[in-house]
Amino acid sequence: MKKMYKVLAATTILAMAAMPIAASAQEVPPAPIHDGQGSIQNQAKVVPGTIGQITDSVNDKTGKFVTVTGRGLTTTDQSEIVLSITKNTKIIDSKGKKVSLKTIIDEQKVVKAFYGPQITKSLPARGTALTLVVQDQSFTAINGTVTEVNDSGIVVKGENIYSGFEDTIVLHFADKAQILGLDGKAIEASEIQVGMSVKAFYGPAVTMSLPPQSTTNYVVVDTTVEETIQEQAPGTDGIITNVTDSKITVIGNPMEKGGVDHVILSVDKDTQIVNQDGNPLTLDALKADVRVDAYYGEVMTMIYPAQTHADKIVVKATETNKVEGTIVASDRTTEGQVYVNVGSDKSTDNDVILNISKDTKVISLLNGGTELRAGMKIVAFHSPVMTRSLPGMTSAEIVIVTSDDNAVAPK
């Protein structure tokens, strides 16, 4: 069995989501601070500012400079800026106490950097720092793609903007989370879709689970979804479940423009195979358990599963989570759940409970019905979000019934 992602129980996540927003380094507007000119003001309203970590520093004969990377305090402020540190720059904590710049850099502290309105038009922009205010709590951020959307948040796969490492994280929206489009206008969480690009700030608490989970209260979303003429064709958004010679089996959901949930596709030199960025791939990229968008024509065989030629296949970077085993009767399940003896063995340590909803695609390779019963052998693809309980609980996306020789009819 491949590794299973197991995450915190719901109570822990709810507790994380309930953390006071005022205590977070992501809160806006900032507390009133000294503006360096002898008056006390809320600087977020009168001067530009960037909140983030110092990602680079220079101290040579040309002067002392720091690069602050994060996000603007307002939608018109810089997400990254190079700031000159002068003798007039105040470097303080939230209580007004002086802090060493070296300490901020060494300990990767989050700062609110306020600077004068005169900045260059370069990328990143350059300006002069007025005040650096060290925040009480830290955060980190990810640039990536939404791979899953659920009731409480999103799963994002991408690159950590500070470490540069590839990462996948489950992000739960705080009660007063700011969710913005690229134009800076607020959008609803329900508008976020799989495949959209996001820049999300989260922390300071991050679970040790796989994938990790955290709470976010600031997300910038690129809501545009590009479609080509090809993507207007019928197709299946699903997972390759079998590869035989020049044919692949794809199980999933039909596209909006039509298609089937279970199809066998022949792949040849006329099939376009690309990744999500449109870069060409070879036939070797088509492997079992890989997520794809498969496009094909409207003409196909009338047998089940349908068979036709693949016109285009988009290979997704999203990782699949899979278990194989036997459904067994259990008093730990309720309506809409099945208990799976993973590996069909005597051990219960790796067993799972699958939540079966109206969105779960159940396919029988035996031309049988879609009712799941004890004794059936199945292959199931599920959400990366799984409780840390024993057995773990997760939501099934696709369930394939491979055998029902020992299935027990419900009473």
Short mmCIF file of C-alpha atoms in Angstrom, two decimals:
data_model
loop_
_atom_site.label_atom_id
_atom_site.label_comp_id
_atom_site.label_asym_id
_atom_site.label_seq_id
_atom_site.Cartn_x
_atom_site.Cartn_y
_atom_site.Cartn_z
CA MET A 1 0.00 0.00 0.00
CA LYS A 2 1.22 3.48 -0.85
CA LYS A 3 1.65 5.98 1.94
CA MET A 4 -1.57 7.43 3.25
CA TYR A 5 -1.95 11.04 4.20
CA LYS A 6 -3.23 11.30 7.77
CA VAL A 7 -4.15 14.62 9.34
CA LEU A 8 -5.44 16.07 12.58
CA ALA A 9 -8.86 15.33 13.96
CA ALA A 10 -11.59 17.86 13.31
CA THR A 11 -11.47 19.23 16.83
CA THR A 12 -7.84 20.25 16.47
CA ILE A 13 -8.49 21.98 13.15
CA LEU A 14 -11.47 23.83 14.52
CA ALA A 15 -9.29 25.02 17.39
CA MET A 16 -6.68 26.28 14.93
CA ALA A 17 -9.30 28.09 12.88
CA ALA A 18 -10.57 29.77 16.04
CA MET A 19 -7.20 31.38 16.87
CA PRO A 20 -7.62 35.10 17.49
CA ILE A 21 -6.92 36.95 14.29
CA ALA A 22 -5.60 39.94 16.22
CA ALA A 23 -2.75 37.81 17.53
CA SER A 24 -1.67 36.76 14.04
CA ALA A 25 1.13 38.38 12.09
CA GLN A 26 -1.31 38.64 9.20
CA GLU A 27 -3.71 41.07 10.89
CA VAL A 28 -4.53 44.47 9.35
CA PRO A 29 -4.57 47.38 9.90
CA PRO A 30 -1.44 47.74 12.09
CA ALA A 31 -1.43 49.23 15.55
CA PRO A 32 -0.68 52.97 15.71
CA ILE A 33 3.06 53.54 15.61
CA HIS A 34 5.49 56.41 15.49
CA ASP A 35 5.94 57.78 11.98
CA GLY A 36 9.43 59.16 12.59
CA GLN A 37 8.17 62.74 12.33
CA GLY A 38 7.03 63.35 15.90
CA SER A 39 3.37 62.32 15.58
CA ILE A 40 1.45 59.14 16.33
CA GLN A 41 -0.64 57.82 13.43
CA ASN A 42 -1.98 54.66 11.92
CA GLN A 43 0.64 54.47 9.20
CA ALA A 44 -1.23 51.94 7.07
CA LYS A 45 -3.53 54.81 6.09
CA VAL A 46 -0.86 57.36 5.22
CA VAL A 47 2.24 55.50 4.02
CA PRO A 48 2.71 52.27 2.05
CA GLY A 49 3.78 49.11 3.82
CA THR A 50 4.74 45.48 3.23
CA ILE A 51 4.42 42.65 5.74
CA GLY A 52 6.69 39.65 5.40
CA GLN A 53 10.12 38.20 6.04
CA ILE A 54 13.49 39.68 5.14
CA THR A 55 14.70 37.41 2.33
CA ASP A 56 17.94 39.22 1.45
CA SER A 57 20.26 41.79 2.99
CA VAL A 58 23.25 43.81 1.77
CA ASN A 59 25.68 45.88 3.83
CA ASP A 60 28.57 47.28 1.79
CA LYS A 61 30.03 50.57 0.62
CA THR A 62 26.85 51.31 -1.31
CA GLY A 63 24.78 51.20 1.88
CA LYS A 64 22.59 48.87 3.93
CA PHE A 65 19.58 47.28 2.19
CA VAL A 66 17.01 44.60 2.98
CA THR A 67 14.48 42.84 0.75
CA VAL A 68 11.08 42.30 2.36
CA THR A 69 8.95 39.59 0.72
CA GLY A 70 5.32 38.96 1.62
CA ARG A 71 2.28 41.06 0.78
CA GLY A 72 1.23 44.68 0.74
CA LEU A 73 -0.71 46.03 3.70
CA THR A 74 -3.14 47.37 1.10
CA THR A 75 -3.82 46.02 -2.37
CA THR A 76 -1.81 48.87 -3.91
CA ASP A 77 1.32 48.26 -1.80
CA GLN A 78 4.30 46.13 -2.83
CA SER A 79 4.44 42.38 -2.20
CA GLU A 80 8.23 42.59 -2.44
CA ILE A 81 10.46 45.64 -2.04
CA VAL A 82 14.15 46.47 -1.53
CA LEU A 83 14.51 49.03 1.27
CA SER A 84 17.43 51.23 2.20
CA ILE A 85 18.13 51.20 5.95
CA THR A 86 19.31 54.63 7.09
CA LYS A 87 20.20 56.19 10.45
CA ASN A 88 16.61 57.48 10.58
CA THR A 89 15.03 54.04 10.12
CA LYS A 90 13.36 52.88 13.32
CA ILE A 91 13.54 49.13 14.02
CA ILE A 92 11.24 48.24 16.89
CA ASP A 93 8.91 45.58 18.24
CA SER A 94 5.16 45.98 18.69
CA LYS A 95 5.77 47.70 22.06
CA GLY A 96 8.17 50.25 20.60
CA LYS A 97 11.31 48.60 21.96
CA LYS A 98 14.41 48.68 19.73
CA VAL A 99 15.35 45.43 17.99
CA SER A 100 18.57 44.42 16.26
CA LEU A 101 18.27 43.99 12.48
CA LYS A 102 20.61 40.99 12.73
CA THR A 103 18.24 39.32 15.19
CA ILE A 104 15.32 39.81 12.80
CA ILE A 105 17.27 38.23 9.95
CA ASP A 106 18.78 35.36 11.96
CA GLU A 107 15.47 34.41 13.58
CA GLN A 108 13.44 34.95 10.39
CA LYS A 109 11.07 37.31 12.15
CA VAL A 110 8.07 38.76 10.32
CA VAL A 111 8.11 42.55 10.02
CA LYS A 112 5.81 45.30 8.90
CA ALA A 113 7.98 47.54 6.79
CA PHE A 114 6.77 51.11 6.25
CA TYR A 115 8.49 53.22 3.63
CA GLY A 116 8.21 56.56 1.89
CA PRO A 117 5.93 57.02 -1.13
CA GLN A 118 8.90 57.67 -3.43
CA ILE A 119 9.76 54.23 -4.82
CA THR A 120 11.26 53.10 -8.13
CA LYS A 121 9.30 51.41 -10.91
CA SER A 122 11.73 48.49 -10.99
CA LEU A 123 10.83 44.91 -10.05
CA PRO A 124 11.16 44.63 -7.17
CA ALA A 125 10.64 48.28 -6.35
CA ARG A 126 13.21 50.13 -4.23
CA GLY A 127 12.59 52.69 -1.52
CA THR A 128 13.70 53.97 1.87
CA ALA A 129 12.55 52.28 5.08
CA LEU A 130 10.89 54.56 7.66
CA THR A 131 10.01 51.93 10.28
CA LEU A 132 10.35 48.17 10.66
CA VAL A 133 7.96 46.74 13.24
CA VAL A 134 8.74 43.19 14.36
CA GLN A 135 5.60 41.09 14.70
CA ASP A 136 4.82 38.90 17.70
CA GLN A 137 3.97 35.90 15.54
CA SER A 138 5.35 34.52 12.32
CA PHE A 139 3.81 33.13 9.15
CA THR A 140 4.84 31.59 5.88
CA ALA A 141 3.23 31.49 2.43
CA ILE A 142 2.76 29.31 -0.61
CA ASN A 143 2.41 30.10 -4.30
CA GLY A 144 0.58 27.24 -5.95
CA THR A 145 -2.44 25.59 -7.48
CA VAL A 146 -5.64 24.52 -5.75
CA THR A 147 -5.89 20.74 -6.02
CA GLU A 148 -8.95 20.23 -3.82
CA VAL A 149 -11.79 22.34 -2.41
CA ASN A 150 -13.83 21.33 0.64
CA ASP A 151 -16.29 22.96 3.04
CA SER A 152 -13.62 24.35 5.39
CA GLY A 153 -10.79 25.23 3.06
CA ILE A 154 -8.53 24.21 0.21
CA VAL A 155 -5.57 21.96 -0.57
CA VAL A 156 -2.73 23.82 -2.31
CA LYS A 157 0.30 22.35 -4.05
CA GLY A 158 3.12 24.71 -4.96
CA GLU A 159 6.27 26.41 -3.73
CA ASN A 160 6.95 27.99 -0.35
CA ILE A 161 7.84 31.62 -1.15
CA TYR A 162 10.54 31.71 1.55
CA SER A 163 12.20 28.29 1.40
CA GLY A 164 11.63 27.66 -2.31
CA PHE A 165 10.70 24.04 -1.51
CA GLU A 166 7.81 22.25 -3.21
CA ASP A 167 5.01 21.68 -0.74
CA THR A 168 1.41 20.58 -0.36
CA ILE A 169 -0.70 21.97 2.48
CA VAL A 170 -4.31 21.82 3.67
CA LEU A 171 -5.46 25.35 4.45
CA HIS A 172 -8.53 26.08 6.57
CA PHE A 173 -10.08 29.54 6.30
CA ALA A 174 -10.17 31.63 9.48
CA ASP A 175 -13.54 33.15 10.36
CA LYS A 176 -12.55 36.58 9.03
CA ALA A 177 -10.18 35.44 6.31
CA GLN A 178 -9.50 37.96 3.55
CA ILE A 179 -9.96 36.26 0.18
CA LEU A 180 -9.13 38.58 -2.70
CA GLY A 181 -9.03 38.42 -6.47
CA LEU A 182 -6.10 39.81 -8.44
CA ASP A 183 -7.94 43.15 -8.65
CA GLY A 184 -7.90 43.42 -4.84
CA LYS A 185 -11.67 42.98 -4.53
CA ALA A 186 -13.06 40.51 -2.01
CA ILE A 187 -14.42 37.23 -3.32
CA GLU A 188 -16.27 34.38 -1.64
CA ALA A 189 -14.49 31.16 -0.73
CA SER A 190 -17.10 29.34 -2.80
CA GLU A 191 -15.66 30.98 -5.94
CA ILE A 192 -12.36 29.14 -5.56
CA GLN A 193 -12.09 26.18 -7.92
CA VAL A 194 -9.65 23.35 -8.48
CA GLY A 195 -6.92 24.49 -10.87
CA MET A 196 -6.92 28.14 -9.81
CA SER A 197 -3.63 29.77 -8.81
CA VAL A 198 -3.36 31.18 -5.29
CA LYS A 199 -0.91 32.95 -3.01
CA ALA A 200 -1.85 32.04 0.54
CA PHE A 201 -0.34 33.12 3.87
CA TYR A 202 -0.70 30.78 6.82
CA GLY A 203 0.56 30.02 10.32
CA PRO A 204 2.04 30.30 12.78
CA ALA A 205 0.69 26.86 13.82
CA VAL A 206 1.28 24.08 11.29
CA THR A 207 0.51 20.43 12.00
CA MET A 208 3.12 17.68 11.65
CA SER A 209 0.73 15.61 9.53
CA LEU A 210 1.14 14.60 5.88
CA PRO A 211 0.16 16.83 4.23
CA PRO A 212 0.48 19.51 6.93
CA GLN A 213 -2.52 21.66 7.87
CA SER A 214 -2.75 25.26 8.95
CA THR A 215 -5.09 28.24 9.14
CA THR A 216 -5.05 31.04 6.60
CA ASN A 217 -6.63 34.47 6.85
CA TYR A 218 -5.18 36.02 3.68
CA VAL A 219 -5.45 34.48 0.20
CA VAL A 220 -5.02 36.07 -3.23
CA VAL A 221 -6.74 34.09 -5.99
CA ASP A 222 -6.35 34.17 -9.76
CA THR A 223 -9.94 33.34 -10.67
CA THR A 224 -9.33 33.18 -14.42
CA VAL A 225 -9.64 29.74 -15.93
CA GLU A 226 -8.20 29.49 -19.41
CA GLU A 227 -10.00 27.26 -21.86
CA THR A 228 -8.91 26.34 -25.36
CA ILE A 229 -11.04 25.07 -28.19
CA GLN A 230 -9.82 21.56 -27.37
CA GLU A 231 -11.15 21.79 -23.83
CA GLN A 232 -14.64 22.38 -25.24
CA ALA A 233 -14.65 18.74 -26.43
CA PRO A 234 -16.15 15.80 -24.53
CA GLY A 235 -13.84 14.24 -22.00
CA THR A 236 -13.24 12.65 -18.62
CA ASP A 237 -11.67 14.30 -15.58
CA GLY A 238 -10.31 11.30 -13.77
CA ILE A 239 -7.53 8.85 -12.93
CA ILE A 240 -5.71 6.35 -15.14
CA THR A 241 -6.51 2.99 -13.57
CA ASN A 242 -4.87 0.71 -16.14
CA VAL A 243 -2.31 0.92 -18.92
CA THR A 244 -2.09 -1.88 -21.49
CA ASP A 245 0.06 -1.49 -24.60
CA SER A 246 -1.29 1.61 -26.36
CA LYS A 247 -4.52 1.83 -24.37
CA ILE A 248 -5.35 3.50 -21.06
CA THR A 249 -8.40 3.19 -18.86
CA VAL A 250 -9.68 6.43 -17.28
CA ILE A 251 -12.32 6.55 -14.54
CA GLY A 252 -13.73 9.81 -13.19
CA ASN A 253 -16.29 12.45 -14.03
CA PRO A 254 -17.56 13.53 -17.45
CA MET A 255 -16.62 17.04 -18.61
CA GLU A 256 -19.24 19.76 -18.81
CA LYS A 257 -19.27 19.44 -22.60
CA GLY A 258 -20.00 15.73 -22.40
CA GLY A 259 -18.19 12.47 -21.91
CA VAL A 260 -18.41 9.29 -19.82
CA ASP A 261 -17.23 8.24 -16.37
CA HIS A 262 -15.43 5.07 -17.53
CA VAL A 263 -13.59 4.91 -20.84
CA ILE A 264 -10.81 2.97 -22.57
CA LEU A 265 -8.74 5.24 -24.80
CA SER A 266 -6.33 4.30 -27.55
CA VAL A 267 -3.25 6.52 -27.61
CA ASP A 268 -1.11 7.03 -30.72
CA LYS A 269 1.09 9.58 -32.52
CA ASP A 270 -1.98 11.76 -33.11
CA THR A 271 -2.73 12.05 -29.38
CA GLN A 272 -1.49 15.27 -27.82
CA ILE A 273 0.01 14.61 -24.36
CA VAL A 274 0.86 17.68 -22.25
CA ASN A 275 1.24 18.78 -18.63
CA GLN A 276 -0.92 21.46 -16.99
CA ASP A 277 1.37 24.19 -18.35
CA GLY A 278 0.89 22.94 -21.89
CA ASN A 279 4.40 21.48 -22.20
CA PRO A 280 4.57 18.31 -24.31
CA LEU A 281 5.08 14.92 -22.62
CA THR A 282 5.86 11.45 -23.90
CA LEU A 283 3.78 8.32 -23.65
CA ASP A 284 5.80 7.37 -20.55
CA ALA A 285 3.86 10.04 -18.60
CA LEU A 286 0.68 7.96 -18.86
CA LYS A 287 0.91 5.64 -15.88
CA ALA A 288 -1.57 3.99 -13.54
CA ASP A 289 -2.82 6.20 -10.68
CA VAL A 290 -2.02 9.45 -12.54
CA ARG A 291 -4.71 12.15 -12.66
CA VAL A 292 -5.60 13.38 -16.14
CA ASP A 293 -8.07 15.37 -18.19
CA ALA A 294 -8.71 13.13 -21.20
CA TYR A 295 -10.42 14.60 -24.30
CA TYR A 296 -11.89 12.58 -27.14
CA GLY A 297 -14.47 12.73 -29.91
CA GLU A 298 -18.18 12.09 -29.65
CA VAL A 299 -18.03 8.82 -31.59
CA MET A 300 -17.29 5.77 -29.43
CA THR A 301 -18.24 2.11 -29.12
CA MET A 302 -21.57 1.24 -27.54
CA ILE A 303 -20.04 -1.38 -25.24
CA TYR A 304 -19.27 -0.77 -21.55
CA PRO A 305 -16.86 0.67 -20.82
CA ALA A 306 -16.89 2.86 -23.88
CA GLN A 307 -13.84 2.82 -26.15
CA THR A 308 -12.53 5.56 -28.42
CA HIS A 309 -9.41 7.45 -29.52
CA ALA A 310 -7.75 10.00 -27.20
CA ASP A 311 -7.33 13.38 -28.91
CA LYS A 312 -5.62 15.13 -25.99
CA ILE A 313 -4.52 14.14 -22.50
CA VAL A 314 -3.53 16.69 -19.86
CA VAL A 315 -1.41 15.09 -17.14
CA LYS A 316 -1.99 16.71 -13.75
CA ALA A 317 0.57 17.18 -11.01
CA THR A 318 -1.97 16.38 -8.29
CA GLU A 319 -0.97 13.32 -6.28
CA THR A 320 -3.41 10.46 -5.88
CA ASN A 321 -4.16 8.66 -2.63
CA LYS A 322 -5.15 5.04 -3.03
CA VAL A 323 -6.09 2.05 -0.89
CA GLU A 324 -6.87 -1.54 -1.86
CA GLY A 325 -8.70 -4.04 0.28
CA THR A 326 -11.93 -5.72 1.27
CA ILE A 327 -15.08 -4.11 2.64
CA VAL A 328 -15.97 -5.67 5.98
CA ALA A 329 -18.93 -5.24 8.28
CA SER A 330 -18.14 -3.00 11.25
CA ASP A 331 -20.00 -1.33 14.09
CA ARG A 332 -17.65 1.66 13.65
CA THR A 333 -19.41 2.80 10.49
CA THR A 334 -22.65 4.67 10.03
CA GLU A 335 -24.85 5.26 7.01
CA GLY A 336 -22.80 6.52 4.09
CA GLN A 337 -19.58 4.84 5.27
CA VAL A 338 -17.74 1.59 4.55
CA TYR A 339 -14.95 -0.04 6.53
CA VAL A 340 -12.04 -1.23 4.38
CA ASN A 341 -9.64 -3.94 5.50
CA VAL A 342 -6.67 -2.52 3.63
CA GLY A 343 -4.51 -5.27 2.18
CA SER A 344 -7.22 -7.82 3.03
CA ASP A 345 -5.06 -9.00 5.93
CA LYS A 346 -5.41 -9.60 9.67
CA SER A 347 -3.92 -6.24 10.66
CA THR A 348 -6.20 -3.31 11.52
CA ASP A 349 -3.46 -0.69 11.87
CA ASN A 350 -3.78 0.53 8.28
CA ASP A 351 -7.53 0.09 7.82
CA VAL A 352 -9.66 3.06 6.77
CA ILE A 353 -13.26 4.18 6.87
CA LEU A 354 -14.43 5.72 3.61
CA ASN A 355 -17.16 8.33 3.49
CA ILE A 356 -19.35 7.60 0.46
CA SER A 357 -21.26 10.65 -0.80
CA LYS A 358 -23.25 11.57 -3.89
CA ASP A 359 -19.99 12.83 -5.39
CA THR A 360 -18.24 9.46 -4.97
CA LYS A 361 -17.90 7.65 -8.29
CA VAL A 362 -18.54 3.90 -7.83
CA ILE A 363 -17.55 1.72 -10.78
CA SER A 364 -17.91 -2.06 -10.93
CA LEU A 365 -15.55 -3.94 -13.23
CA LEU A 366 -18.00 -6.84 -13.03
CA ASN A 367 -20.90 -5.04 -14.73
CA GLY A 368 -22.71 -5.12 -11.42
CA GLY A 369 -24.53 -2.42 -9.50
CA THR A 370 -22.99 0.45 -7.58
CA GLU A 371 -24.11 -0.67 -4.11
CA LEU A 372 -21.12 -1.38 -1.86
CA ARG A 373 -21.41 -4.47 0.33
CA ALA A 374 -19.27 -6.36 2.83
CA GLY A 375 -17.04 -8.92 1.12
CA MET A 376 -16.37 -6.83 -1.98
CA LYS A 377 -12.75 -6.25 -2.96
CA ILE A 378 -12.17 -2.67 -3.99
CA VAL A 379 -9.61 -0.13 -5.12
CA ALA A 380 -10.41 3.34 -3.77
CA PHE A 381 -8.95 6.76 -4.52
CA HIS A 382 -9.57 9.22 -1.72
CA SER A 383 -9.00 12.74 -0.46
CA PRO A 384 -5.55 13.61 0.98
CA VAL A 385 -7.34 14.79 4.13
CA MET A 386 -7.60 11.93 6.63
CA THR A 387 -8.20 11.95 10.37
CA ARG A 388 -5.50 10.70 12.73
CA SER A 389 -7.92 8.30 14.38
CA LEU A 390 -7.63 4.51 14.13
CA PRO A 391 -8.94 3.64 11.68
CA GLY A 392 -8.42 6.85 9.71
CA MET A 393 -11.46 8.41 8.06
CA THR A 394 -11.44 10.09 4.66
CA SER A 395 -13.74 10.84 1.71
CA ALA A 396 -13.77 8.49 -1.26
CA GLU A 397 -13.51 10.04 -4.71
CA ILE A 398 -13.55 6.88 -6.82
CA VAL A 399 -14.32 3.32 -5.73
CA ILE A 400 -13.66 0.47 -8.16
CA VAL A 401 -15.20 -2.90 -7.33
CA THR A 402 -12.83 -5.59 -8.54
CA SER A 403 -14.52 -8.67 -7.01
CA ASP A 404 -17.76 -9.44 -5.21
CA ASP A 405 -17.44 -13.23 -4.88
CA ASN A 406 -17.83 -13.01 -1.10
CA ALA A 407 -20.19 -10.06 -1.00
CA VAL A 408 -22.93 -10.19 1.60
CA ALA A 409 -26.33 -8.81 0.63
CA PRO A 410 -27.61 -6.16 3.04
CA LYS A 411 -30.24 -7.29 5.50
#
